[in-house]
Tab-separated table of C-alpha atoms and ligand atoms in Angstrom:
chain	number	residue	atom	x	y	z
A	9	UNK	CA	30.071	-145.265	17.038
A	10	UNK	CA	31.016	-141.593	17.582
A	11	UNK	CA	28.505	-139.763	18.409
A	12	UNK	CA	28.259	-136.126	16.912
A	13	UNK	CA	29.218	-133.589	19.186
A	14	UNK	CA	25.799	-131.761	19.666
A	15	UNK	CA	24.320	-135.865	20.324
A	16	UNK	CA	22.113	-135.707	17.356
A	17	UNK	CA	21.800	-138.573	14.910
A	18	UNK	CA	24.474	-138.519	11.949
A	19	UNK	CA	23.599	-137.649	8.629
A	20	UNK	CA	24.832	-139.394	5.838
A	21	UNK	CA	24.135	-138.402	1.874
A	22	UNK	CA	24.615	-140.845	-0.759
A	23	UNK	CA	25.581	-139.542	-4.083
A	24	UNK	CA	24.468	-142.116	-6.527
A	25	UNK	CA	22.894	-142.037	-9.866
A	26	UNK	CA	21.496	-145.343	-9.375
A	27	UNK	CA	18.064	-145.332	-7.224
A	28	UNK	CA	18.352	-149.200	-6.773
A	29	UNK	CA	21.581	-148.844	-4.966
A	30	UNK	CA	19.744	-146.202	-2.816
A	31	UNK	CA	17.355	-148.513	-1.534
A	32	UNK	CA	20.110	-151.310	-0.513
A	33	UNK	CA	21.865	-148.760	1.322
A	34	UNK	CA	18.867	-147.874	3.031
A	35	UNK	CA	18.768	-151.117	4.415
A	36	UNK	CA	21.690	-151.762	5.576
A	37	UNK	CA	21.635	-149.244	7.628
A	38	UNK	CA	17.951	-150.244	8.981
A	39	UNK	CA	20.317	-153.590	10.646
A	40	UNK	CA	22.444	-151.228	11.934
A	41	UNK	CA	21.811	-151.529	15.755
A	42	UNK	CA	20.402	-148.437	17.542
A	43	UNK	CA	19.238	-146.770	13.841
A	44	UNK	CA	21.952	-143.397	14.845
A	45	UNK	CA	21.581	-142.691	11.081
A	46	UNK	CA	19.859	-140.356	8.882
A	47	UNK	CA	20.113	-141.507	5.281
A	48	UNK	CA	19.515	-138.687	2.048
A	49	UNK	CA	20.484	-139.420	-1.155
A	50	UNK	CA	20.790	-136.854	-4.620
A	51	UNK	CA	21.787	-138.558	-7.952
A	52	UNK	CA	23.500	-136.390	-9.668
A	53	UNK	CA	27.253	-134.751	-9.728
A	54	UNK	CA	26.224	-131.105	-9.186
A	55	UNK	CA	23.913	-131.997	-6.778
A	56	UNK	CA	26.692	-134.135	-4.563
A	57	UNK	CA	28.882	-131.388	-5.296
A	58	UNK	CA	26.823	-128.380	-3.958
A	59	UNK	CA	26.123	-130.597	-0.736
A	60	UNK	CA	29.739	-131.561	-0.324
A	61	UNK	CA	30.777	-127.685	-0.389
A	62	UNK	CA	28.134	-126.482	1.965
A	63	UNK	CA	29.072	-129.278	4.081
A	64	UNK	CA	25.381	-130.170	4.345
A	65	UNK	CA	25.624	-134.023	6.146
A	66	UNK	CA	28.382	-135.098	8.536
A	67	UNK	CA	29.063	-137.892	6.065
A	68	UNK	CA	29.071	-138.779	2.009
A	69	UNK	CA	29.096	-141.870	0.328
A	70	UNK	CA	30.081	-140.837	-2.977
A	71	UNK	CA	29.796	-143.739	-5.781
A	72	UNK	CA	32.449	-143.775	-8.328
A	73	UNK	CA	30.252	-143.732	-11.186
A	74	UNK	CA	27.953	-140.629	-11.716
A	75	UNK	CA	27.461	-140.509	-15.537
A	76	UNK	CA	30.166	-139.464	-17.615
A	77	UNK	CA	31.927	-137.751	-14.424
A	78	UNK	CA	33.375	-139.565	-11.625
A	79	UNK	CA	33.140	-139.663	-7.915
A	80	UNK	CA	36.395	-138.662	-7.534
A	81	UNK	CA	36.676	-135.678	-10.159
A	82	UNK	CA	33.459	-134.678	-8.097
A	83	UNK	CA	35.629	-135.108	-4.529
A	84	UNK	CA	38.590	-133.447	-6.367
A	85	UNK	CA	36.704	-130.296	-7.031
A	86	UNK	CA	34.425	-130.116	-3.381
A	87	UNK	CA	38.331	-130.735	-1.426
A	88	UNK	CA	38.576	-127.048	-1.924
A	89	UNK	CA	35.752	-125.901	-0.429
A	90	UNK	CA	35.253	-128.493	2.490
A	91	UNK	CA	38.668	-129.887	2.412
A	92	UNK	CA	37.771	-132.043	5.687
A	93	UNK	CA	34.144	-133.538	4.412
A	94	UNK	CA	34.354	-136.865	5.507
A	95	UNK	CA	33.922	-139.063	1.787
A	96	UNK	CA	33.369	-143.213	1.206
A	97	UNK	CA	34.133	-143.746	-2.544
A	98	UNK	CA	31.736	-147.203	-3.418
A	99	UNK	CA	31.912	-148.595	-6.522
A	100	UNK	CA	30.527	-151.304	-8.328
A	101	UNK	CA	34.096	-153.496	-8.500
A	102	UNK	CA	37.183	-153.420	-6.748
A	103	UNK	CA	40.098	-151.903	-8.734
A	104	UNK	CA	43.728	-151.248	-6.666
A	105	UNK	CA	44.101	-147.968	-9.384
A	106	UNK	CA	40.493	-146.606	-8.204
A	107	UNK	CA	41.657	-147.194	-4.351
A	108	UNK	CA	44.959	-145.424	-5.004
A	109	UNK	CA	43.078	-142.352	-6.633
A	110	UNK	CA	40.097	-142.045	-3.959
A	111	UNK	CA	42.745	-142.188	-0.679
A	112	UNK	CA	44.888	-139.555	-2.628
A	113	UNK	CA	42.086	-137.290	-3.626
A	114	UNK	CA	41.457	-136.948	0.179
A	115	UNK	CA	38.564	-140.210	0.286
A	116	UNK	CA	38.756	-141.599	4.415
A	117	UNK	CA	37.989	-145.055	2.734
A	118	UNK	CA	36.937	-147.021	-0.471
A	119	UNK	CA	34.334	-149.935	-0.201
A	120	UNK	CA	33.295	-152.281	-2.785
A	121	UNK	CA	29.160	-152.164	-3.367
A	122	UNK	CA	29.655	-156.211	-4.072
A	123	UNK	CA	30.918	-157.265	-0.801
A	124	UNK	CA	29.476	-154.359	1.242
A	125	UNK	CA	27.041	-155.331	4.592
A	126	UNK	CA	26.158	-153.009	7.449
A	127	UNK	CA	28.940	-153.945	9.926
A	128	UNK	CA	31.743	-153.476	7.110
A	129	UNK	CA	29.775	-149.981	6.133
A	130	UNK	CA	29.233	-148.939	9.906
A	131	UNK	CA	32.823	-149.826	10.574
A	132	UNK	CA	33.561	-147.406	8.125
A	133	UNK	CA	31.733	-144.858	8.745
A	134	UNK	CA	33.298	-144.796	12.203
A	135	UNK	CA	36.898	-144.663	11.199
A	136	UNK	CA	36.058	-141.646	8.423
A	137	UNK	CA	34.411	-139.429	10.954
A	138	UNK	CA	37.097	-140.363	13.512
A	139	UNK	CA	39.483	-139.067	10.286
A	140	UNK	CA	37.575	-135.937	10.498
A	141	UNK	CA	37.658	-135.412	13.721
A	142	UNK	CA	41.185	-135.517	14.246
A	143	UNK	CA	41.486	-133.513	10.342
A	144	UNK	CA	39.347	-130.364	12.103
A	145	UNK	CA	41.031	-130.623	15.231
A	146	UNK	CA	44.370	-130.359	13.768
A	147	UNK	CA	43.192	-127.716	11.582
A	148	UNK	CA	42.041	-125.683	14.556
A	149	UNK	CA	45.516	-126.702	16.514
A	150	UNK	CA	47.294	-125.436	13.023
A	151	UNK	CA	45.493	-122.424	12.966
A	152	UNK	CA	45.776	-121.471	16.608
A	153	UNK	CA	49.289	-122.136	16.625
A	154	UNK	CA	49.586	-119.727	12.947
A	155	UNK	CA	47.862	-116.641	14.819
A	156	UNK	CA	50.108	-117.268	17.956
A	157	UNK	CA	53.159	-117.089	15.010
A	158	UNK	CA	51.225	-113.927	13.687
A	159	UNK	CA	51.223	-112.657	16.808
A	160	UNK	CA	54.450	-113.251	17.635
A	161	UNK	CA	55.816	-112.198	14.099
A	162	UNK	CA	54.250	-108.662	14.634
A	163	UNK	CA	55.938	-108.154	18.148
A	164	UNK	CA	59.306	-109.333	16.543
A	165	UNK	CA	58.319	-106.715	13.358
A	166	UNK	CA	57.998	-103.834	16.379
A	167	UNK	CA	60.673	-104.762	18.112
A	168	UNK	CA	62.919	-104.962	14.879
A	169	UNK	CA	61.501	-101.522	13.419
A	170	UNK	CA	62.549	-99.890	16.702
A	171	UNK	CA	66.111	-101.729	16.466
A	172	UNK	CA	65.954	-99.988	13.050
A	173	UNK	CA	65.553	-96.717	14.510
A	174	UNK	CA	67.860	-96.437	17.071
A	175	UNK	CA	70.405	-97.567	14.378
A	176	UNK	CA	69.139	-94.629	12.149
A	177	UNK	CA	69.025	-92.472	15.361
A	178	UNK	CA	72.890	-93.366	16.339
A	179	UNK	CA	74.160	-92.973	12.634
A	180	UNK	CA	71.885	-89.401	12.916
A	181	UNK	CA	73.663	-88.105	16.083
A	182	UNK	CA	77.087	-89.741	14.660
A	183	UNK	CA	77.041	-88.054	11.850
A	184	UNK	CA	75.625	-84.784	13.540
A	185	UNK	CA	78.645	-85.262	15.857
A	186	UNK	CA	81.110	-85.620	12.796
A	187	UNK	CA	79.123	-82.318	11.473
A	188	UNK	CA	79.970	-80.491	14.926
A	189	UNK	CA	83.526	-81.386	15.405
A	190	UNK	CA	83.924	-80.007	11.461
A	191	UNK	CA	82.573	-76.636	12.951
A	192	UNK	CA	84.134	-76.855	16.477
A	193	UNK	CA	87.671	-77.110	14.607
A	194	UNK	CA	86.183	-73.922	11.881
A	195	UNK	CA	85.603	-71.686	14.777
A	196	UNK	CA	88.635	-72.076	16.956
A	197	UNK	CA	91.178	-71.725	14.112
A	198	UNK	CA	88.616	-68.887	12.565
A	199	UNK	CA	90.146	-66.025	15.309
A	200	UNK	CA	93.396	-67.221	15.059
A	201	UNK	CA	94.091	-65.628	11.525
A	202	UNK	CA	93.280	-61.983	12.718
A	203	UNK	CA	95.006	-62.338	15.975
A	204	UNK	CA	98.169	-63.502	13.745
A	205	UNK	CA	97.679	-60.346	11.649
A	206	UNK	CA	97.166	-57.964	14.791
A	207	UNK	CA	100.586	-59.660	16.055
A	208	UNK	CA	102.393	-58.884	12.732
A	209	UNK	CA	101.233	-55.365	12.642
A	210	UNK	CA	102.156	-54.894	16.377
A	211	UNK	CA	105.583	-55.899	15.627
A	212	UNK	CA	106.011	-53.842	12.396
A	213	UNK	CA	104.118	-50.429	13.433
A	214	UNK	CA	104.937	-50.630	17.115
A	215	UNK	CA	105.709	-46.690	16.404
A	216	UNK	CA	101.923	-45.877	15.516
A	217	UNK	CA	100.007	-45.985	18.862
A	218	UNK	CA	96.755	-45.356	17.098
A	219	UNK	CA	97.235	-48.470	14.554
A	220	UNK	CA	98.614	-50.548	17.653
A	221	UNK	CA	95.532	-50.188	19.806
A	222	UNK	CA	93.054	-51.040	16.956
A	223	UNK	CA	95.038	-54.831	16.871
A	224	UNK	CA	94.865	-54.365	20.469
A	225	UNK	CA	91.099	-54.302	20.641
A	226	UNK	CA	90.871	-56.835	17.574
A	227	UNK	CA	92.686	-59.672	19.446
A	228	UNK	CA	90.810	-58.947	22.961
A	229	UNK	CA	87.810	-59.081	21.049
A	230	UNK	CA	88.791	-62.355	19.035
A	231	UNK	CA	90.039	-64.099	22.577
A	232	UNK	CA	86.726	-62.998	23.949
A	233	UNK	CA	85.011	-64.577	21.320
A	234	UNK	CA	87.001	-67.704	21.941
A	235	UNK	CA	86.291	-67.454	25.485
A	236	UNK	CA	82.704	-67.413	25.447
A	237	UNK	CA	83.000	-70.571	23.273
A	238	UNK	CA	84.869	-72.897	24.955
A	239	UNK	CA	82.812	-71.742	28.282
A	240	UNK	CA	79.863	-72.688	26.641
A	241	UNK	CA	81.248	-76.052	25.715
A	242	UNK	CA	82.303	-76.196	28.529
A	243	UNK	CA	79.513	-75.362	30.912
A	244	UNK	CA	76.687	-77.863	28.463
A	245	UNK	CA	79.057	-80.939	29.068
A	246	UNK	CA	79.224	-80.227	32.911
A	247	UNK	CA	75.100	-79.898	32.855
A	248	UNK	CA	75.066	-83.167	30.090
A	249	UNK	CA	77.495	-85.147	32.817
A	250	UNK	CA	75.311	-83.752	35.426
A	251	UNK	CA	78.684	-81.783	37.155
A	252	UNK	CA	76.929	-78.608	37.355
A	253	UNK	CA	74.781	-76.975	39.710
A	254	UNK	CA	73.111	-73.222	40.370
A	255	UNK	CA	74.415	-70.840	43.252
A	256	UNK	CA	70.839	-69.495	43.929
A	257	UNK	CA	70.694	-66.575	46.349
A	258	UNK	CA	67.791	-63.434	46.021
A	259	UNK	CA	68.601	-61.298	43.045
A	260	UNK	CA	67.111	-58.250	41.386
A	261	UNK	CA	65.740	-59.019	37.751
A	262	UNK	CA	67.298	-55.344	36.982
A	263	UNK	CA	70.868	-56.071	38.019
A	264	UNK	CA	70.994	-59.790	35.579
A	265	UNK	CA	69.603	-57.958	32.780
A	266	UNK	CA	72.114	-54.990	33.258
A	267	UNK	CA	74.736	-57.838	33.496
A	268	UNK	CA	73.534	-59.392	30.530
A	269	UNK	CA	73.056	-56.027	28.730
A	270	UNK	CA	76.544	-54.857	29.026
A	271	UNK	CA	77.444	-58.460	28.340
A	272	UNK	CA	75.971	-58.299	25.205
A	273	UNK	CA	76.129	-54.476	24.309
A	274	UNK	CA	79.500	-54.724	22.315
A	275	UNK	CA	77.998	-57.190	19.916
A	276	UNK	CA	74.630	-54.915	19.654
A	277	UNK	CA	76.509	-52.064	18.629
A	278	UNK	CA	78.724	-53.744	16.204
A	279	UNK	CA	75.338	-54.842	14.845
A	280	UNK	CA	73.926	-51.249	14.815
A	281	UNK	CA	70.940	-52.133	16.498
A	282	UNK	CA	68.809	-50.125	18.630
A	283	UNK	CA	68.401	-51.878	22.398
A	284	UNK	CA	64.570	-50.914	24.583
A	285	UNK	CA	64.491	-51.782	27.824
A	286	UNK	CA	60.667	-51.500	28.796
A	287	UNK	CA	60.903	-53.736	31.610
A	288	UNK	CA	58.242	-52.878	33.765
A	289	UNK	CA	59.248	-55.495	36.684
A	290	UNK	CA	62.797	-55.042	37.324
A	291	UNK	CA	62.592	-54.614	41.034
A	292	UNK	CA	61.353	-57.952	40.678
A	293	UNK	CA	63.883	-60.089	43.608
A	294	UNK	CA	64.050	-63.912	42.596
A	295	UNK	CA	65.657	-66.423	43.957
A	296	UNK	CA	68.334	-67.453	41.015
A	297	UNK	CA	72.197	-67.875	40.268
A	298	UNK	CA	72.725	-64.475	38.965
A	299	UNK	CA	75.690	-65.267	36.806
A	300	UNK	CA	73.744	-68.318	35.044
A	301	UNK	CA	70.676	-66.680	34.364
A	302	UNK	CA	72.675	-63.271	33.106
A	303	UNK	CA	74.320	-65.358	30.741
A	304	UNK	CA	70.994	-67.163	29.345
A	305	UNK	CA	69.571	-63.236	28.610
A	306	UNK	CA	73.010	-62.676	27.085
A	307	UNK	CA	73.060	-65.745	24.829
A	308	UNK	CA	69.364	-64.401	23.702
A	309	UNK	CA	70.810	-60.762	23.402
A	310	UNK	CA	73.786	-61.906	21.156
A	311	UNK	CA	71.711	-63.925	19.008
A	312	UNK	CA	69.162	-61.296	18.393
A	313	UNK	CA	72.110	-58.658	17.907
A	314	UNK	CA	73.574	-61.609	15.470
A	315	UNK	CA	70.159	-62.547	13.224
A	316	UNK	CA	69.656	-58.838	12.834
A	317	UNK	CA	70.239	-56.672	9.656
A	318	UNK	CA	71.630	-53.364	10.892
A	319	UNK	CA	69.291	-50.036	11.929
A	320	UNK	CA	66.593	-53.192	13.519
A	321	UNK	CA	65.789	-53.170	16.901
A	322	UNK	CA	65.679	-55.316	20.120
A	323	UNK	CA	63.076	-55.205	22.720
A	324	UNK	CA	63.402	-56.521	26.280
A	325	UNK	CA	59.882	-56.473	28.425
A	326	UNK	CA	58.674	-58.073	31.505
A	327	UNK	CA	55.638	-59.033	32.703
A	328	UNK	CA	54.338	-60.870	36.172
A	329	UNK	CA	51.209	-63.378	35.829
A	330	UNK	CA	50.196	-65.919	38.195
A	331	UNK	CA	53.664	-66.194	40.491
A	332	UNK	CA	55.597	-66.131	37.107
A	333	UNK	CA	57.846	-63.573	35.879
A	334	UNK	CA	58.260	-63.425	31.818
A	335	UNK	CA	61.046	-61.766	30.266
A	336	UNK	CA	60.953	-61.402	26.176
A	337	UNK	CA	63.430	-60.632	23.893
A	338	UNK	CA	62.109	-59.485	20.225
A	339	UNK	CA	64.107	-58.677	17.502
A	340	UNK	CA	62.833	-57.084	14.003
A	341	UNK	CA	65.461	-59.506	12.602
A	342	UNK	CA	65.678	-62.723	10.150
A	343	UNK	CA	62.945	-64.386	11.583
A	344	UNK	CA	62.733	-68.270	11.789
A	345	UNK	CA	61.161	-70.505	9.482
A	346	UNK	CA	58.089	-72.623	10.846
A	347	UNK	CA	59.261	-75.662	10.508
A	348	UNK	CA	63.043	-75.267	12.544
A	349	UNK	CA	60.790	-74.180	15.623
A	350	UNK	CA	61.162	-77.834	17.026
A	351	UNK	CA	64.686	-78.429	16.645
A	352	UNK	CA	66.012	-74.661	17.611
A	353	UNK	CA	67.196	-75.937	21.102
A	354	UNK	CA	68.668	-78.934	20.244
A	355	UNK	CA	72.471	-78.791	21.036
A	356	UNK	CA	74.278	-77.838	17.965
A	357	UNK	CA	71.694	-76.978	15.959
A	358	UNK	CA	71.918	-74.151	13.381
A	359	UNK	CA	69.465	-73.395	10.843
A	360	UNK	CA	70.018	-73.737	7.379
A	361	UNK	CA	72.475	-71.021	6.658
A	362	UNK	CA	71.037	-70.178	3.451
A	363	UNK	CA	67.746	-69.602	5.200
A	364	UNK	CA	68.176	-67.034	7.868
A	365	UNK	CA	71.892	-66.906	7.350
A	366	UNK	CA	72.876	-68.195	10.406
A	367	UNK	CA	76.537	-66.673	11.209
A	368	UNK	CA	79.326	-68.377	12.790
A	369	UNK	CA	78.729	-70.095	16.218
A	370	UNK	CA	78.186	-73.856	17.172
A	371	UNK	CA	74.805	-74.126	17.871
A	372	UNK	CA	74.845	-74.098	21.894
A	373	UNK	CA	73.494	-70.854	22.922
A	374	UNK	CA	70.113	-71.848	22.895
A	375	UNK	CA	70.719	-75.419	24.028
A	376	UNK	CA	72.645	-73.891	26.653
A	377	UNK	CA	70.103	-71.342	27.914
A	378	UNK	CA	67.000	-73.565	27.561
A	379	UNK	CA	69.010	-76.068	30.292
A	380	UNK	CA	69.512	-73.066	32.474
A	381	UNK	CA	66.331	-71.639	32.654
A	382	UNK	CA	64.920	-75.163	32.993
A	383	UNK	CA	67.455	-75.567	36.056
A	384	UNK	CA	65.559	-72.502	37.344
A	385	UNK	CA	62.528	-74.682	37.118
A	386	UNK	CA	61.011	-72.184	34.261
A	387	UNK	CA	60.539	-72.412	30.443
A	388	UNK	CA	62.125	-71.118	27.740
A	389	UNK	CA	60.222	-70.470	24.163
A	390	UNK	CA	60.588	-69.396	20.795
A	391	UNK	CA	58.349	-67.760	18.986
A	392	UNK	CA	59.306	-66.099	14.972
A	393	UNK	CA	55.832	-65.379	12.444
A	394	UNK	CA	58.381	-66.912	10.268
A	395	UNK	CA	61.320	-65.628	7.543
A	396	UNK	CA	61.889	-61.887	7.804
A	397	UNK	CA	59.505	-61.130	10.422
A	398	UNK	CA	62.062	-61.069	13.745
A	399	UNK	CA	61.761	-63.363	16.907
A	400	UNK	CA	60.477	-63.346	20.229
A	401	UNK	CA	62.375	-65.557	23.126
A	402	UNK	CA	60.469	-65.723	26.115
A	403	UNK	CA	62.143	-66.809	29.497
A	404	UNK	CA	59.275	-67.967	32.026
A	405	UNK	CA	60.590	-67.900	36.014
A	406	UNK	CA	58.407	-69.406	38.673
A	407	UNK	CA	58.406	-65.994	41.505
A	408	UNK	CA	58.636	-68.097	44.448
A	409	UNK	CA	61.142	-66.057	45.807
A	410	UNK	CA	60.961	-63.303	49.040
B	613	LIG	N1	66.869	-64.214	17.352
B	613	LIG	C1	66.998	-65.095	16.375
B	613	LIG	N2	66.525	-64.828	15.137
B	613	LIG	C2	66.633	-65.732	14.142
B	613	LIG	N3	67.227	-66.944	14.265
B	613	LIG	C3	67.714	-67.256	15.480
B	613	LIG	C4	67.628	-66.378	16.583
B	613	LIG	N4	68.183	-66.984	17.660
B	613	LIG	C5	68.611	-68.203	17.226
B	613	LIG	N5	68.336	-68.362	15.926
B	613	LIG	C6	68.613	-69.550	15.101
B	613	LIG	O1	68.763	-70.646	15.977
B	613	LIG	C7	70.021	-71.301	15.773
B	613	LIG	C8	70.530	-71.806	17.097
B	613	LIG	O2	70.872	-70.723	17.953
B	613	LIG	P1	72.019	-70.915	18.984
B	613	LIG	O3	72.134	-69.680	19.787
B	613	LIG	O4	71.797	-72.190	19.704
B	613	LIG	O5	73.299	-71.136	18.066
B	613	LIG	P2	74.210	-70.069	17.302
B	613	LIG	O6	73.835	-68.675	17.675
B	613	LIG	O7	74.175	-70.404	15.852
B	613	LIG	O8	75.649	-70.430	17.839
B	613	LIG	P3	76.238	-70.101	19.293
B	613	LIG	O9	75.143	-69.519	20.107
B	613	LIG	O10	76.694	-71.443	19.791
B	613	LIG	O11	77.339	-69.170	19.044
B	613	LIG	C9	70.896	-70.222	15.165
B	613	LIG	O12	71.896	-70.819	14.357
B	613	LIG	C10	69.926	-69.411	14.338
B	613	LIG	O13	69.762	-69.976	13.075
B	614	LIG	MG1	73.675	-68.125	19.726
């Protein structure tokens, strides 16, 4: 006999509408050896049903006849609940269509009242809570083995979500890539037209000094422009291949932003702008590449001189705090709209140019300068209280210099 698990006697519950066959059960079990049974017994279908679903005795023997229902309706309709209740179908007379319908309504075994005696019924008893044993341990093994597929569905689910993204990320930067080679090809054929003009006129009014040195001027100012360009392009894909490094050597904060101011000062005054200089720190030394970090003040010059309506005006001031020297550049200008802030210094990014009406350029001066400074091992941030309300750029330089 198995034993139950917790070693306590096994409880069996006959469901049988006839009290007679109660009390023969009853016996038999009294000549089972060693008594390891607990016999209840409820007549009726609801009754058998209600125990079957709560599962309330470790076995049923169900009899095939309760009323005008039948034991294996009733073990049809309790398989949902308890699907692994271990059932005996009796009945009165053996019948191979009964046996068929108990063992496929889920019954461990089917026993004829007529020729039943305690060895055949113990025997039985045996095998269906052997059945159930095996039912609720595979049960448990299937539903271990479904969380561990859970589990290991959800991983796959992360892992193919973030396959999905770097796709989407790739086709973004592809197609961003596509975007910039659209508006590399714009801007280098863009100065070629007036330089082509200048040529002509050259050629035609080489007698008119005064006309001559205006195309002059126009194509040094459109081969200029084409300079700084490609030098730009140049100098972010030596950084991005990492083929680019800082001359550092102690430099006066006055003499980069003089370099950067007259730098920049053509494209202020074509913009009409007003330029302050209230640095209050330009004695300042640091330890920098003076070139590199005249040309990130420069890039933040130009821009301010380029998102600013004429008669506006641009600020430069300094300040020392803490071993680090700020610089800021404000503009009364465009302004930028709260939700570009994050993406201003990504490399060829250019705001909307309905929005603050960005003008030509690729998109690499700030990309450009926020590498720089960061070379310098100091920050670069933006800061705009949105459209038509200017911009502040603030360079932050660690002063560990002499
Ligand atoms: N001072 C500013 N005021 C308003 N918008 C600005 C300002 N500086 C930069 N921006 C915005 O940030 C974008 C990126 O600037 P960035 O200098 O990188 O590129 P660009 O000026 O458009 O082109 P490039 O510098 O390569 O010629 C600009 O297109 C512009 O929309
Ligand atoms: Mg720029």
């Amino acid at each position: 006999m198995i034993p139950r698990a917790d070693g306590a006697t096994i409880r069996v519950l006959l469901i049988d509408d006839d009290s007679d066959d109660y009390l023969i059960t009853k016996s038999l079990f009294a000549e089972m050896p060693g008594h390891p049974f607990e016999i209840d017994w409820v007549g009726g279908y609801d009754e058998g049903l209600d125990a079957i679903c709560r599962g309330s005795h470790d076995v049923y023997l169900l009899d095939y006849r309760l009323g005008i229902k039948d034991g294996i309706a009733l073990l049809t309709e309790a398989r949902g609940k308890n699907p692994s209740a271990a059932v005996i179908i009796l009945t009165g007379q053996g019948e191979y269509e009964i046996d068929r319908k108990a063992i496929a309504a889920g019954a461990s075994d089917y026993l004829e009242k007529s020729r039943l005696d305690s060895v055949l019924l113990e025997r039985s008893i045996r095998h269906a809570l052997l059945q159930k044993y095996y039912q609720t341990d595979l049960e448990a093994t299937v539903a271990a083995r479904t969380r561990e597929l859970e589990a290991a569905n959800a991983s796959l689910k992360i892992v193919v979500t973030a396959r999905e993204k770097g796709v989407a990320d790739l086709k973004e930067a592809d197609r961003r890539k596509d975007e910039f080679l659209a508006i590399l090809a714009h801007e280098l054929r863009n100065p070629l037209a007036p330089i082509r003009n200048a040529l002509t006129i050259i050629k035609l009014k080489h007698d008119a000094p005064k006309i001559v040195d205006r195309a002059i001027e126009m194509i040094d100012r459109q081969v200029v422009h084409m300079v700084r360009l490609i030098d730009d392009l140049t100098d972010i894909s030596r950084i991005t291949r990492n083929k680019f490094h800082l001359i550092r050597e102690p430099v006066r904060l006055s003499e980069v932003l003089a370099a950067a101011i007259e730098h920049s000062q053509p494209q202020i005054d074509r913009s009409e702008l007003g330029l302050v200089d209230r640095t209050a720190t330009g004695e300042m030394v640091l330890r920098a590449d003076r070139l590199r970090l005249a040309q990130v003040f420069s890039n933040l010059l130009n821009n301010a001189a380029k998102y600013t309506e004429p008669g506006g005006t641009v600020e430069i001031t300094s300040a020392v705090h803490d071993r680090v020297l700020s610089v800021s550049i404000r503009d009364t200008g465009v302004g930028i709209p709260a939700e570009q802030m994050p993406h201003l210094f990504e490399l060829f990014t250019q705001i909307d140019r309905t929005l603050n009406r960005s003008q030509n350029g690729l998109g690499i001066g700030l990309a450009l300068a926020l590498r720089l400074v960061t070379m310098h091992g100091g920050t670069l941030e933006a800061a705009s209280e949105g459209l038509g309300h200017g911009a502040t750029f603030t360079v932050r330089l660690p002063f560990d210099a002499e």
